Amino acid sequence: MSAGYKEPSPVLKRLFLLPKDPSLTLSSNYEWLVVTQEPPLPGIALLSRPEEKLAGIRF
């Protein structure tokens, strides 16, 4: 049994990389509609970087 990293199937990879659906927010007086789009998920290279901490804040 191999303990190495396994690549996901191409279908699963495409599904994971799809952009998120936009979010709609309506103002309380129903006059304004805000459409927001979340940024894509960070890649594994970004997530695996060492963290720097200062006064309890990670960056």
XYZ file of N, CA and C in Angstrom:
177
model
N 0.844 -1.186 0.000
C 0.000 0.000 0.000
C 0.884 1.242 0.000
N 0.642 2.118 -0.931
C 1.430 3.345 -1.053
C 0.832 4.448 -0.182
N 1.706 5.163 0.532
C 1.235 6.246 1.403
C 1.370 7.604 0.733
N 1.770 7.633 -0.542
C 1.973 8.895 -1.250
C 0.665 9.571 -1.625
N 0.793 10.763 -2.152
C -0.370 11.555 -2.554
C -0.986 10.969 -3.812
N -2.293 10.834 -3.833
C -3.009 10.353 -5.017
C -3.713 11.525 -5.671
N -3.570 11.654 -6.970
C -4.263 12.699 -7.730
C -5.743 12.339 -7.836
N -6.631 13.313 -7.659
C -8.059 13.029 -7.850
C -8.372 12.821 -9.331
N -9.510 12.246 -9.592
C -9.918 12.028 -10.981
C -10.118 13.384 -11.669
N -9.990 13.440 -13.000
C -10.178 14.709 -13.719
C -11.549 15.342 -13.462
N -12.586 14.528 -13.337
C -13.930 15.057 -13.082
C -13.971 15.751 -11.720
N -13.409 15.131 -10.714
C -13.382 15.705 -9.374
C -12.529 16.972 -9.341
N -11.429 16.964 -10.064
C -10.560 18.147 -10.139
C -11.318 19.335 -10.737
N -12.030 19.108 -11.838
C -12.799 20.184 -12.483
C -13.889 20.703 -11.556
N -14.546 19.805 -10.851
C -15.604 20.194 -9.928
C -15.051 21.075 -8.809
N -13.899 20.733 -8.286
C -13.277 21.492 -7.208
C -12.835 22.876 -7.681
N -12.429 22.993 -8.937
C -11.901 24.257 -9.449
C -12.973 25.187 -10.019
N -14.227 24.766 -10.026
C -15.300 25.636 -10.515
C -15.418 26.882 -9.642
N -15.716 28.035 -10.246
C -15.910 29.234 -9.417
C -17.177 29.093 -8.575
N -17.176 29.749 -7.433
C -18.344 29.706 -6.549
C -19.467 30.551 -7.137
N -20.694 30.195 -6.804
C -21.848 30.972 -7.251
C -21.834 32.346 -6.587
N -22.312 33.373 -7.291
C -22.369 34.699 -6.666
C -23.392 34.721 -5.532
N -23.179 35.641 -4.611
C -24.076 35.815 -3.473
C -24.865 37.104 -3.676
N -26.157 37.062 -3.419
C -27.015 38.233 -3.577
C -27.495 38.713 -2.214
N -27.422 40.019 -1.982
C -27.910 40.620 -0.741
C -28.802 41.793 -1.096
N -29.993 41.808 -0.547
C -30.966 42.862 -0.800
C -31.014 43.793 0.405
N -31.037 45.103 0.158
C -31.103 46.065 1.264
C -32.448 45.958 1.969
N -32.500 46.465 3.205
C -33.725 46.342 4.003
C -34.910 47.089 3.395
N -34.648 48.139 2.609
C -35.754 48.871 1.977
C -36.011 48.384 0.540
N -35.372 47.311 0.159
C -35.536 46.685 -1.160
C -35.154 47.608 -2.312
N -34.269 48.552 -2.042
C -33.866 49.491 -3.082
C -32.568 49.070 -3.768
N -31.713 48.374 -3.042
C -30.404 48.011 -3.572
C -30.203 46.502 -3.529
N -29.536 46.012 -4.553
C -29.151 44.606 -4.619
C -27.644 44.557 -4.812
N -26.961 43.835 -3.947
C -25.507 43.716 -4.040
C -25.174 42.295 -4.477
N -24.374 42.184 -5.517
C -23.915 40.890 -6.002
C -22.431 40.784 -5.661
N -22.076 39.778 -4.878
C -20.673 39.594 -4.506
C -20.196 38.230 -4.974
N -18.913 38.149 -5.246
C -18.292 36.902 -5.686
C -17.116 36.614 -4.766
N -17.104 35.440 -4.155
C -15.997 35.065 -3.284
C -14.784 34.695 -4.126
N -13.588 34.969 -3.610
C -12.391 34.560 -4.347
C -12.283 33.035 -4.367
N -11.555 32.485 -5.336
C -11.405 31.025 -5.381
C -10.623 30.521 -4.169
N -10.731 29.241 -3.917
C -9.997 28.644 -2.804
C -8.497 28.730 -3.070
N -7.689 28.932 -2.030
C -6.243 29.002 -2.237
C -5.687 27.636 -2.626
N -4.623 27.637 -3.386
C -3.990 26.392 -3.807
C -3.193 25.759 -2.679
N -2.792 24.516 -2.885
C -2.044 23.786 -1.865
C -0.682 24.428 -1.616
N -0.088 25.040 -2.636
C 1.212 25.697 -2.451
C 1.094 26.842 -1.449
N 0.018 27.593 -1.520
C -0.189 28.702 -0.582
C -0.497 28.179 0.822
N -1.301 27.136 0.903
C -1.675 26.591 2.208
C -0.514 25.909 2.922
N 0.453 25.406 2.166
C 1.558 24.673 2.788
C 2.720 25.572 3.195
N 2.644 26.869 2.902
C 3.719 27.781 3.304
C 3.761 27.906 4.823
N 4.948 28.127 5.381
C 5.015 28.339 6.827
C 4.303 29.628 7.222
N 3.714 29.616 8.405
C 2.991 30.798 8.885
C 3.918 31.700 9.682
N 3.731 32.974 9.519
C 4.412 33.964 10.351
C 3.369 34.506 11.318
N 3.735 34.653 12.576
C 2.780 35.125 13.580
C 3.350 36.343 14.288
N 2.481 37.307 14.526
C 2.855 38.510 15.257
C 1.658 38.920 16.107
N 1.830 38.916 17.407
C 0.775 39.301 18.349
C -0.500 38.485 18.141
N -0.343 37.205 17.845
C -1.490 36.322 17.695
C -2.159 36.372 16.338
N -1.631 37.182 15.423
C -2.210 37.285 14.076
C -1.344 36.473 13.120
N -1.984 35.601 12.361
C -1.251 34.795 11.378
C -1.270 35.499 10.033
N -0.123 35.588 9.391
C -0.059 36.143 8.034
C 1.088 35.540 7.290
